[in-house]
mmCIF file of C-alpha atoms in Angstrom:
data_model
loop_
_atom_site.group_PDB
_atom_site.id
_atom_site.type_symbol
_atom_site.label_atom_id
_atom_site.label_comp_id
_atom_site.label_asym_id
_atom_site.label_seq_id
_atom_site.Cartn_x
_atom_site.Cartn_y
_atom_site.Cartn_z
ATOM 1 C CA MET A 621 0.246 -0.267 -0.312
ATOM 2 C CA LYS A 622 1.408 2.981 -0.749
ATOM 3 C CA LYS A 623 2.268 5.594 2.394
ATOM 4 C CA PHE A 624 0.903 9.190 2.916
ATOM 5 C CA LYS A 625 3.586 11.248 1.929
ATOM 6 C CA LEU A 626 2.860 14.334 4.742
ATOM 7 C CA GLY A 627 5.731 17.072 4.775
ATOM 8 C CA PHE A 628 5.847 18.426 8.346
ATOM 9 C CA VAL A 629 7.939 21.946 9.100
ATOM 10 C CA ILE A 630 7.556 23.638 12.462
ATOM 11 C CA ASN A 631 9.113 26.922 13.606
ATOM 12 C CA PRO A 632 9.904 26.183 17.097
ATOM 13 C CA ILE A 633 10.205 30.087 17.904
ATOM 14 C CA ALA A 634 6.791 30.616 16.871
ATOM 15 C CA GLY A 635 4.566 32.659 19.462
ATOM 16 C CA VAL A 636 6.577 32.768 22.156
ATOM 17 C CA GLY A 637 6.524 36.698 22.085
ATOM 18 C CA GLY A 638 2.490 36.447 22.944
ATOM 19 C CA SER A 639 2.349 35.477 26.163
ATOM 20 C CA VAL A 640 4.906 38.328 27.618
ATOM 21 C CA ALA A 641 2.932 41.358 25.336
ATOM 22 C CA LEU A 642 5.833 41.638 22.573
ATOM 23 C CA LYS A 643 3.436 40.415 20.340
ATOM 24 C CA GLY A 644 5.182 38.254 18.288
ATOM 25 C CA SER A 645 8.475 36.201 18.056
ATOM 26 C CA ASP A 646 10.136 38.466 14.609
ATOM 27 C CA GLY A 647 13.005 41.218 15.745
ATOM 28 C CA GLU A 648 16.274 40.985 16.522
ATOM 29 C CA ASN A 649 16.653 39.420 20.054
ATOM 30 C CA ILE A 650 13.175 39.007 20.586
ATOM 31 C CA PRO A 651 13.177 35.668 21.484
ATOM 32 C CA GLU A 652 15.306 35.703 23.847
ATOM 33 C CA LYS A 653 13.609 39.109 25.761
ATOM 34 C CA ALA A 654 10.667 36.929 25.890
ATOM 35 C CA LEU A 655 12.455 34.113 27.146
ATOM 36 C CA SER A 656 13.542 36.150 30.251
ATOM 37 C CA LEU A 657 10.319 37.551 31.029
ATOM 38 C CA GLY A 658 8.780 33.663 31.221
ATOM 39 C CA ALA A 659 7.560 32.728 28.026
ATOM 40 C CA LYS A 660 7.635 29.168 26.787
ATOM 41 C CA PHE A 661 8.368 27.810 23.178
ATOM 42 C CA LYS A 662 5.155 26.148 22.739
ATOM 43 C CA ALA A 663 4.898 25.365 19.003
ATOM 44 C CA ASN A 664 5.862 21.621 19.019
ATOM 45 C CA GLN A 665 3.195 21.654 21.737
ATOM 46 C CA ARG A 666 0.481 22.766 19.277
ATOM 47 C CA ALA A 667 1.979 20.251 16.173
ATOM 48 C CA SER A 668 2.216 17.331 18.699
ATOM 49 C CA ALA A 669 -1.621 17.941 19.599
ATOM 50 C CA ALA A 670 -2.569 18.071 15.716
ATOM 51 C CA LEU A 671 0.070 15.044 15.015
ATOM 52 C CA SER A 672 -1.734 12.994 17.838
ATOM 53 C CA VAL A 673 -5.053 12.751 15.687
ATOM 54 C CA LEU A 674 -3.119 11.170 12.961
ATOM 55 C CA GLU A 675 -1.680 8.263 15.726
ATOM 56 C CA PRO A 676 -4.534 5.686 14.472
ATOM 57 C CA TYR A 677 -2.905 5.998 10.790
ATOM 58 C CA LYS A 678 0.335 5.819 11.545
ATOM 59 C CA ASN A 679 1.138 2.748 9.651
ATOM 60 C CA GLN A 680 -0.470 4.880 6.526
ATOM 61 C CA ILE A 681 1.721 8.014 6.181
ATOM 62 C CA THR A 682 5.156 8.944 6.107
ATOM 63 C CA ILE A 683 6.351 12.181 7.707
ATOM 64 C CA TYR A 684 8.953 14.308 5.781
ATOM 65 C CA THR A 685 10.877 16.920 7.786
ATOM 66 C CA ALA A 686 13.961 18.238 9.077
ATOM 67 C CA SER A 687 15.995 17.086 11.749
ATOM 68 C CA GLY A 688 15.204 18.055 15.841
ATOM 69 C CA THR A 689 13.104 20.815 16.969
ATOM 70 C CA MET A 690 11.651 21.752 13.774
ATOM 71 C CA GLY A 691 10.184 17.924 13.031
ATOM 72 C CA GLU A 692 11.376 15.262 13.450
ATOM 73 C CA THR A 693 11.647 15.118 17.206
ATOM 74 C CA CYS A 694 7.770 15.813 17.451
ATOM 75 C CA ALA A 695 6.808 13.521 15.161
ATOM 76 C CA LYS A 696 9.155 10.843 16.468
ATOM 77 C CA ALA A 697 8.187 11.129 19.659
ATOM 78 C CA LEU A 698 4.283 10.058 18.427
ATOM 79 C CA GLY A 699 5.899 6.897 16.723
ATOM 80 C CA PHE A 700 5.031 7.969 13.260
ATOM 81 C CA GLU A 701 8.160 7.028 10.418
ATOM 82 C CA VAL A 702 10.283 9.693 9.694
ATOM 83 C CA VAL A 703 12.474 10.695 6.804
ATOM 84 C CA VAL A 704 14.607 14.064 7.684
ATOM 85 C CA VAL A 705 15.415 15.516 4.532
ATOM 86 C CA THR A 706 17.092 18.258 5.748
ATOM 87 C CA GLN A 707 19.569 19.570 8.271
ATOM 88 C CA PRO A 708 19.098 22.778 9.791
ATOM 89 C CA GLU A 709 21.854 25.178 9.601
ATOM 90 C CA ASN A 710 21.049 28.272 11.215
ATOM 91 C CA LEU A 711 21.511 27.999 14.916
ATOM 92 C CA ASN A 712 20.375 30.402 17.117
ATOM 93 C CA THR A 713 22.962 29.252 19.953
ATOM 94 C CA ALA A 714 21.350 31.776 22.820
ATOM 95 C CA LEU A 715 18.264 30.026 22.417
ATOM 96 C CA ASP A 716 19.731 26.209 20.996
ATOM 97 C CA LEU A 717 16.970 26.199 18.485
ATOM 98 C CA TYR A 718 17.242 26.760 14.912
ATOM 99 C CA THR A 719 15.081 30.001 13.935
ATOM 100 C CA SER A 720 16.213 31.345 10.672
ATOM 101 C CA PHE A 721 13.275 31.909 7.642
ATOM 102 C CA LYS A 722 16.147 30.013 5.638
ATOM 103 C CA ASP A 723 15.712 26.876 7.174
ATOM 104 C CA THR A 724 12.007 26.679 6.762
ATOM 105 C CA GLN A 725 12.557 27.747 3.131
ATOM 106 C CA ASN A 726 15.335 25.013 2.683
ATOM 107 C CA LEU A 727 13.136 22.300 4.060
ATOM 108 C CA VAL A 728 10.174 23.558 1.937
ATOM 109 C CA LYS A 729 12.425 23.115 -1.151
ATOM 110 C CA ALA A 730 13.717 19.888 -0.266
ATOM 111 C CA LEU A 731 9.923 18.839 -0.085
ATOM 112 C CA ILE A 732 9.446 19.964 -3.386
ATOM 113 C CA LYS A 733 11.607 17.388 -4.256
ATOM 114 C CA THR A 734 10.463 14.650 -2.211
ATOM 115 C CA GLN A 735 7.035 15.495 -3.701
ATOM 116 C CA VAL A 736 4.911 15.157 -0.531
ATOM 117 C CA ASP A 737 1.060 15.310 -0.744
ATOM 118 C CA ILE A 738 0.891 18.127 1.625
ATOM 119 C CA LEU A 739 2.445 20.157 4.324
ATOM 120 C CA LEU A 740 1.591 20.493 7.226
ATOM 121 C CA PHE A 741 3.257 23.121 9.439
ATOM 122 C CA ALA A 742 3.527 24.827 12.761
ATOM 123 C CA GLY A 743 3.975 28.649 12.940
ATOM 124 C CA GLY A 744 1.868 32.416 12.611
ATOM 125 C CA ASP A 745 1.589 34.573 9.506
ATOM 126 C CA GLY A 746 5.666 35.027 8.941
ATOM 127 C CA THR A 747 6.091 31.533 8.956
ATOM 128 C CA ALA A 748 3.397 31.048 6.037
ATOM 129 C CA ARG A 749 5.119 34.011 4.177
ATOM 130 C CA ASP A 750 8.370 32.012 4.404
ATOM 131 C CA ILE A 751 6.796 28.993 2.925
ATOM 132 C CA CYS A 752 4.549 31.093 0.378
ATOM 133 C CA THR A 753 8.082 31.930 -1.275
ATOM 134 C CA ILE A 754 8.892 28.886 -2.325
ATOM 135 C CA VAL A 755 6.057 26.563 -2.648
ATOM 136 C CA GLU A 756 3.963 28.408 -5.478
ATOM 137 C CA ASP A 757 1.426 25.403 -6.249
ATOM 138 C CA LYS A 758 3.743 22.798 -5.805
ATOM 139 C CA PHE A 759 1.619 20.984 -3.268
ATOM 140 C CA PRO A 760 -1.140 22.310 -0.758
ATOM 141 C CA VAL A 761 -0.173 23.742 2.723
ATOM 142 C CA LEU A 762 -2.221 23.438 5.831
ATOM 143 C CA GLY A 763 -0.871 25.656 8.479
ATOM 144 C CA ILE A 764 -1.533 24.805 12.403
ATOM 145 C CA PRO A 765 -1.641 28.241 14.503
ATOM 146 C CA ALA A 766 0.769 28.533 16.261
ATOM 147 C CA GLY A 767 1.797 32.133 16.561
ATOM 148 C CA CYS A 768 0.644 35.289 17.510
ATOM 149 C CA LYS A 769 -1.003 36.716 15.102
ATOM 150 C CA ILE A 770 -2.356 34.726 12.658
ATOM 151 C CA HIS A 771 -4.359 37.168 9.611
ATOM 152 C CA SER A 772 -3.827 34.319 6.842
ATOM 153 C CA GLY A 773 -6.560 32.477 5.688
ATOM 154 C CA VAL A 774 -3.958 29.503 5.318
ATOM 155 C CA TYR A 775 -4.966 27.694 8.672
ATOM 156 C CA ALA A 776 -6.852 25.455 10.642
ATOM 157 C CA VAL A 777 -8.729 26.953 13.704
ATOM 158 C CA THR A 778 -6.958 25.146 16.101
ATOM 159 C CA PRO A 779 -3.927 21.937 16.062
ATOM 160 C CA LYS A 780 -6.711 19.506 16.338
ATOM 161 C CA ALA A 781 -8.456 20.984 13.673
ATOM 162 C CA ALA A 782 -5.329 20.709 10.898
ATOM 163 C CA GLY A 783 -5.025 17.097 12.248
ATOM 164 C CA ARG A 784 -8.676 16.388 11.278
ATOM 165 C CA VAL A 785 -8.214 17.926 7.884
ATOM 166 C CA ILE A 786 -5.225 15.869 7.561
ATOM 167 C CA GLU A 787 -6.964 12.844 8.603
ATOM 168 C CA MET A 788 -9.415 13.255 5.616
ATOM 169 C CA LEU A 789 -6.956 13.259 3.556
ATOM 170 C CA VAL A 790 -5.402 10.209 4.747
ATOM 171 C CA THR A 791 -8.928 8.237 4.867
ATOM 172 C CA ASN A 792 -9.210 9.143 1.190
ATOM 173 C CA GLN A 793 -12.536 11.104 1.983
ATOM 174 C CA LEU A 794 -13.357 14.581 -0.858
ATOM 175 C CA VAL A 795 -11.874 17.379 0.248
ATOM 176 C CA THR A 796 -11.688 20.641 -2.265
ATOM 177 C CA LEU A 797 -8.834 21.969 -2.356
ATOM 178 C CA ALA A 798 -8.764 26.029 -2.580
ATOM 179 C CA GLU A 799 -6.692 28.971 -3.195
ATOM 180 C CA ALA A 800 -6.571 31.301 0.183
ATOM 181 C CA ASP A 801 -4.604 34.419 1.093
ATOM 182 C CA VAL A 802 -1.054 35.213 3.223
ATOM 183 C CA MET A 803 -1.391 38.130 5.116
ATOM 184 C CA ASP A 804 1.325 39.173 7.507
ATOM 185 C CA ILE A 805 1.307 42.662 9.208
ATOM 186 C CA ASP A 806 4.548 44.537 10.257
ATOM 187 C CA GLU A 807 5.277 44.100 13.487
ATOM 188 C CA SER A 808 7.306 47.373 14.828
ATOM 189 C CA LEU A 809 4.461 49.032 13.854
ATOM 190 C CA PHE A 810 2.071 45.853 15.676
ATOM 191 C CA ARG A 811 4.248 46.371 18.680
ATOM 192 C CA GLN A 812 2.634 50.214 19.030
ATOM 193 C CA GLY A 813 -0.969 49.486 18.457
ATOM 194 C CA VAL A 814 -0.827 50.053 14.509
ATOM 195 C CA VAL A 815 -2.493 47.367 12.661
ATOM 196 C CA LYS A 816 -1.164 47.286 9.304
ATOM 197 C CA ALA A 817 -1.787 44.321 7.264
ATOM 198 C CA LYS A 818 -0.292 43.230 3.647
ATOM 199 C CA ARG A 819 -1.356 40.517 1.033
ATOM 200 C CA TYR A 820 2.127 37.957 -0.083
ATOM 201 C CA GLY A 821 0.175 35.803 -2.006
ATOM 202 C CA GLU A 822 -1.671 32.279 -1.775
ATOM 203 C CA MET A 823 -1.038 29.289 -1.135
ATOM 204 C CA GLN A 824 -3.230 25.792 -2.098
ATOM 205 C CA ILE A 825 -5.271 25.035 1.005
ATOM 206 C CA PRO A 826 -7.675 21.629 1.776
ATOM 207 C CA CYS A 827 -10.745 24.044 2.573
ATOM 208 C CA GLU A 828 -12.691 22.330 4.784
ATOM 209 C CA LEU A 829 -14.536 25.220 6.846
ATOM 210 C CA ARG A 830 -15.586 23.502 9.502
ATOM 211 C CA TYR A 831 -11.819 23.111 10.137
ATOM 212 C CA VAL A 832 -10.001 26.121 8.920
ATOM 213 C CA GLN A 833 -10.178 29.538 9.367
ATOM 214 C CA ALA A 834 -11.115 32.624 7.877
ATOM 215 C CA VAL A 835 -8.872 35.506 6.200
ATOM 216 C CA LYS A 836 -9.299 37.923 9.741
ATOM 217 C CA SER A 837 -11.630 40.995 9.135
ATOM 218 C CA GLY A 838 -10.307 44.346 9.674
ATOM 219 C CA GLY A 839 -11.006 47.461 10.943
ATOM 220 C CA LYS A 840 -12.767 49.402 13.717
ATOM 221 C CA GLU A 841 -16.452 48.741 14.410
ATOM 222 C CA THR A 842 -18.174 51.485 12.467
ATOM 223 C CA ASP A 843 -21.824 51.216 13.989
ATOM 224 C CA GLU A 844 -21.032 53.650 17.169
ATOM 225 C CA LEU A 845 -24.131 53.787 18.855
ATOM 226 C CA VAL A 846 -24.134 50.454 19.399
ATOM 227 C CA LEU A 847 -20.442 50.349 20.633
ATOM 228 C CA GLN A 848 -21.959 52.904 22.992
ATOM 229 C CA ASP A 849 -24.653 50.553 23.880
ATOM 230 C CA ILE A 850 -22.167 48.340 24.552
ATOM 231 C CA ALA A 851 -19.848 49.875 26.483
ATOM 232 C CA ALA A 852 -23.005 51.583 29.135
ATOM 233 C CA HIS A 853 -24.292 47.758 30.046
ATOM 234 C CA VAL A 854 -20.783 47.120 30.779
ATOM 235 C CA ILE A 855 -20.082 50.160 32.746
ATOM 236 C CA GLU A 856 -23.032 49.734 34.336
ATOM 237 C CA ASN A 857 -22.367 46.664 35.788
ATOM 238 C CA MET A 858 -18.703 47.039 37.361
ATOM 239 C CA ASN A 859 -18.446 47.201 41.196
ATOM 240 C CA ASN A 860 -15.340 46.875 42.316
ATOM 241 C CA GLU A 861 -13.566 43.744 41.230
ATOM 242 C CA LEU A 862 -11.082 43.875 39.349
ATOM 243 C CA TYR A 863 -11.572 43.789 35.301
ATOM 244 C CA ILE A 864 -9.024 42.090 32.996
ATOM 245 C CA MET A 865 -9.660 43.845 29.476
ATOM 246 C CA GLY A 866 -8.769 41.513 26.482
ATOM 247 C CA SER A 867 -7.545 43.043 23.106
ATOM 248 C CA GLY A 868 -9.888 44.053 19.904
ATOM 249 C CA SER A 869 -11.464 47.610 19.194
ATOM 250 C CA THR A 870 -14.680 46.845 21.116
ATOM 251 C CA THR A 871 -13.342 46.284 24.600
ATOM 252 C CA ALA A 872 -10.795 49.368 23.156
ATOM 253 C CA PHE A 873 -14.226 51.105 23.312
ATOM 254 C CA ILE A 874 -15.328 50.267 26.890
ATOM 255 C CA MET A 875 -11.896 51.900 28.229
ATOM 256 C CA GLU A 876 -12.448 55.227 25.783
ATOM 257 C CA GLU A 877 -15.710 54.744 27.420
ATOM 258 C CA LEU A 878 -14.261 55.519 30.945
ATOM 259 C CA GLY A 879 -11.809 57.816 29.816
ATOM 260 C CA GLU A 880 -8.895 55.411 30.770
ATOM 261 C CA THR A 881 -5.728 54.100 28.274
ATOM 262 C CA ASN A 882 -5.889 51.702 26.350
ATOM 263 C CA THR A 883 -3.655 49.128 25.081
ATOM 264 C CA LEU A 884 -5.837 47.895 21.348
ATOM 265 C CA LEU A 885 -3.578 44.982 21.295
ATOM 266 C CA GLY A 886 -3.114 43.925 24.792
ATOM 267 C CA VAL A 887 -4.582 43.195 27.514
ATOM 268 C CA ASP A 888 -5.028 45.764 30.319
ATOM 269 C CA VAL A 889 -6.556 45.495 33.516
ATOM 270 C CA LEU A 890 -8.863 47.580 35.626
ATOM 271 C CA ARG A 891 -9.977 47.888 39.559
ATOM 272 C CA ASN A 892 -12.626 50.497 40.546
ATOM 273 C CA HIS A 893 -12.890 51.548 37.138
ATOM 274 C CA THR A 894 -9.383 52.941 36.963
ATOM 275 C CA VAL A 895 -6.642 51.033 34.989
ATOM 276 C CA ILE A 896 -3.812 49.658 37.234
ATOM 277 C CA ALA A 897 -1.911 47.547 34.233
ATOM 278 C CA ASN A 898 -1.201 48.382 30.925
ATOM 279 C CA ASP A 899 -0.292 46.381 27.886
ATOM 280 C CA ILE A 900 0.595 43.468 30.813
ATOM 281 C CA THR A 901 2.500 40.109 30.609
ATOM 282 C CA GLU A 902 1.003 36.345 30.942
ATOM 283 C CA PRO A 903 3.476 36.572 33.876
ATOM 284 C CA GLU A 904 2.634 39.757 35.561
ATOM 285 C CA LEU A 905 -1.522 39.031 35.393
ATOM 286 C CA TRP A 906 -0.510 35.569 36.998
ATOM 287 C CA ALA A 907 1.076 37.432 39.585
ATOM 288 C CA LEU A 908 -1.674 40.408 39.871
ATOM 289 C CA ILE A 909 -3.922 37.581 40.114
ATOM 290 C CA GLN A 910 -2.626 35.970 43.137
ATOM 291 C CA LYS A 911 -1.883 38.638 45.318
ATOM 292 C CA HIS A 912 -6.137 40.187 44.527
ATOM 293 C CA LEU A 913 -7.352 36.955 45.485
ATOM 294 C CA GLY A 914 -4.961 36.812 48.398
ATOM 295 C CA THR A 915 -3.506 33.128 47.085
ATOM 296 C CA ASP A 916 -0.434 31.310 46.307
ATOM 297 C CA ASP A 917 -2.384 29.242 44.041
ATOM 298 C CA ALA A 918 -5.082 31.355 41.999
ATOM 299 C CA GLN A 919 -6.534 27.879 40.404
ATOM 300 C CA VAL A 920 -7.926 27.156 43.323
ATOM 301 C CA ASN A 921 -10.311 29.850 42.522
ATOM 302 C CA PRO A 922 -11.609 31.002 46.499
ATOM 303 C CA ASN A 923 -13.497 33.671 45.568
ATOM 304 C CA ILE A 924 -14.434 33.716 41.878
ATOM 305 C CA GLU A 925 -16.683 37.164 42.134
ATOM 306 C CA THR A 926 -13.727 39.248 42.281
ATOM 307 C CA LEU A 927 -12.673 38.613 38.870
ATOM 308 C CA LYS A 928 -14.265 39.450 35.339
ATOM 309 C CA LEU A 929 -12.912 39.566 31.896
ATOM 310 C CA VAL A 930 -14.199 41.155 29.001
ATOM 311 C CA ILE A 931 -13.063 40.018 25.570
ATOM 312 C CA THR A 932 -14.698 40.075 22.070
ATOM 313 C CA LEU A 933 -13.817 38.223 19.009
ATOM 314 C CA ILE A 934 -12.024 38.277 16.019
ATOM 315 C CA GLY A 935 -14.309 39.118 12.872
ATOM 316 C CA GLY A 936 -14.138 37.226 10.534
ATOM 317 C CA GLN A 937 -13.033 34.311 12.042
ATOM 318 C CA GLY A 938 -14.792 34.071 15.670
ATOM 319 C CA HIS A 939 -11.360 32.990 18.293
ATOM 320 C CA ILE A 940 -12.007 34.542 21.657
ATOM 321 C CA PHE A 941 -9.015 33.089 23.046
ATOM 322 C CA GLY A 942 -6.106 31.804 20.958
ATOM 323 C CA ARG A 943 -5.703 34.981 19.118
ATOM 324 C CA GLY A 944 -3.688 37.636 19.771
ATOM 325 C CA ASN A 945 -4.595 37.292 23.546
ATOM 326 C CA GLN A 946 -1.905 34.784 24.976
ATOM 327 C CA GLN A 947 -1.755 36.551 27.940
ATOM 328 C CA LEU A 948 -5.258 34.539 28.706
ATOM 329 C CA SER A 949 -3.097 31.538 29.320
ATOM 330 C CA PRO A 950 -5.264 28.151 30.202
ATOM 331 C CA ARG A 951 -3.976 29.177 34.607
ATOM 332 C CA VAL A 952 -5.438 33.038 34.270
ATOM 333 C CA ILE A 953 -8.554 31.669 32.469
ATOM 334 C CA ASN A 954 -9.082 29.127 35.621
ATOM 335 C CA ALA A 955 -8.372 31.527 38.117
ATOM 336 C CA ILE A 956 -11.612 33.773 36.721
ATOM 337 C CA GLY A 957 -13.654 31.136 36.099
ATOM 338 C CA LYS A 958 -16.290 30.437 32.655
ATOM 339 C CA GLU A 959 -18.853 31.932 34.792
ATOM 340 C CA ASN A 960 -17.019 35.120 34.605
ATOM 341 C CA ILE A 961 -16.113 35.848 30.712
ATOM 342 C CA ILE A 962 -18.093 38.395 29.740
ATOM 343 C CA ILE A 963 -18.152 38.724 26.095
ATOM 344 C CA VAL A 964 -19.202 41.696 24.172
ATOM 345 C CA ALA A 965 -20.081 42.181 20.209
ATOM 346 C CA THR A 966 -22.180 43.967 18.025
ATOM 347 C CA LYS A 967 -24.904 41.452 16.367
ATOM 348 C CA THR A 968 -23.101 42.755 12.604
ATOM 349 C CA LYS A 969 -20.021 41.170 14.065
ATOM 350 C CA LEU A 970 -21.733 37.757 15.038
ATOM 351 C CA ALA A 971 -24.252 37.478 11.955
ATOM 352 C CA GLY A 972 -20.312 37.720 10.184
ATOM 353 C CA LEU A 973 -19.456 33.973 11.466
ATOM 354 C CA ASN A 974 -22.499 32.328 9.118
ATOM 355 C CA ASN A 975 -23.867 31.059 12.187
ATOM 356 C CA ARG A 976 -20.800 29.328 13.134
ATOM 357 C CA PRO A 977 -19.759 28.631 16.639
ATOM 358 C CA LEU A 978 -17.411 31.312 18.514
ATOM 359 C CA ILE A 979 -13.530 29.567 18.748
ATOM 360 C CA ILE A 980 -11.255 28.446 21.647
ATOM 361 C CA ASP A 981 -7.666 27.659 21.602
ATOM 362 C CA THR A 982 -5.899 28.170 24.763
ATOM 363 C CA GLY A 983 -3.705 25.699 24.289
ATOM 364 C CA ASP A 984 -5.025 23.157 27.078
ATOM 365 C CA LEU A 985 -7.654 20.699 25.572
ATOM 366 C CA GLU A 986 -9.125 19.707 29.074
ATOM 367 C CA LEU A 987 -10.181 23.748 29.284
ATOM 368 C CA ASP A 988 -11.005 24.097 26.211
ATOM 369 C CA GLN A 989 -13.741 21.581 26.363
ATOM 370 C CA ASN A 990 -14.677 23.005 29.641
ATOM 371 C CA LEU A 991 -15.335 26.476 28.128
ATOM 372 C CA SER A 992 -17.429 25.118 25.493
ATOM 373 C CA GLY A 993 -21.002 25.886 25.495
ATOM 374 C CA TYR A 994 -23.094 28.580 25.159
ATOM 375 C CA PHE A 995 -21.884 32.280 25.952
ATOM 376 C CA PRO A 996 -24.483 35.099 26.722
ATOM 377 C CA VAL A 997 -22.467 37.810 24.524
ATOM 378 C CA ILE A 998 -23.682 41.378 24.967
ATOM 379 C CA THR A 999 -24.838 43.155 22.295
ATOM 380 C CA GLY A 1000 -26.200 46.238 23.543
ATOM 381 C CA TYR A 1001 -27.185 48.109 26.643
ATOM 382 C CA LYS A 1002 -29.572 44.951 28.650
ATOM 383 C CA ASP A 1003 -29.622 43.066 25.388
ATOM 384 C CA GLN A 1004 -28.109 39.736 25.154
ATOM 385 C CA VAL A 1005 -27.836 36.636 22.633
ATOM 386 C CA LEU A 1006 -26.948 33.078 23.425
ATOM 387 C CA TYR A 1007 -24.273 32.023 20.977
ATOM 388 C CA PRO A 1008 -22.249 28.795 21.150
ATOM 389 C CA ALA A 1009 -18.462 28.579 21.676
ATOM 390 C CA SER A 1010 -16.268 25.061 21.170
ATOM 391 C CA SER A 1011 -12.974 23.917 19.972
ATOM 392 C CA PRO A 1012 -13.381 22.105 16.883
ATOM 393 C CA ILE A 1013 -11.457 18.546 16.999
#
């Protein structure tokens, strides 16, 4: 029996700056700075979650990849047959990791010669760009979301969803192929709170709408009256709790109505309607929660009524966790509690999802499942709708 030839690429530093408010991993010394602030490498973990879906088909798949943390280690740990086609050359000695885009591109060139059936890669928009410049239309690709910024339409909605799409191909199910845009933003501007996205090309992807995301829709909400109503509802119900304010234009409008400084693309914290922390990192937020709850183990959630989280969804995609708000880690979310998560969005934004559920991708599968279900979404003043949220697996 001919085996399915799966190309496999991991950008091992992808997303490392997200939890510590660095807005990405691109840039000189950014990974080192992220680690010094308490960040962890998670790209291999997310790639492993995708491959784990394919474990029942190990005897049908051969994985072609690079040595070490660019793919070999992850695939072999799960028991897959692995063929190493390149040895990375650009070692970052400070991190003991191969971090150069050249290694990614060299691997893609080798995979073209190998004639794999599809390329599965873990990274962010920068990784998609690196691949797009080489792959052309040689074979389809699919991204495992592991970066801070995922504007491109070449990614599955979660790591497990990526595995499900490959599973459909391995089991000979009919899957439509389509062209999807590769987008990226200027990270230096992103760190200043400015989103400037640019289209860099397109790649062919297996287009399974349950599992593959749309290109992110940008732009601030235009219906200011609706946003004023949403803000009025949230502010009227604010008491003396610690309010954690997620990223996005809808939550930014609430902060503007309060007259407080806001980080559009970060996480801020309020107490008594006043900002006490702007653009906070995950370790800083965790320490603040522990201090606020008066415990060394905030996961026991001893006083859940004193913590609130206000978040919105990414327009066009529907993510509420896992895109641009990695500061909201599993331990932070567990400390807050599902009952204290406040989702805000206009009905126009919800309608743009075309009845698709909100997407949860915290990186913790058990937490993702615990959070799944219906959430009340504040859509105006004393106006809410119930809307489903799930983690496609």
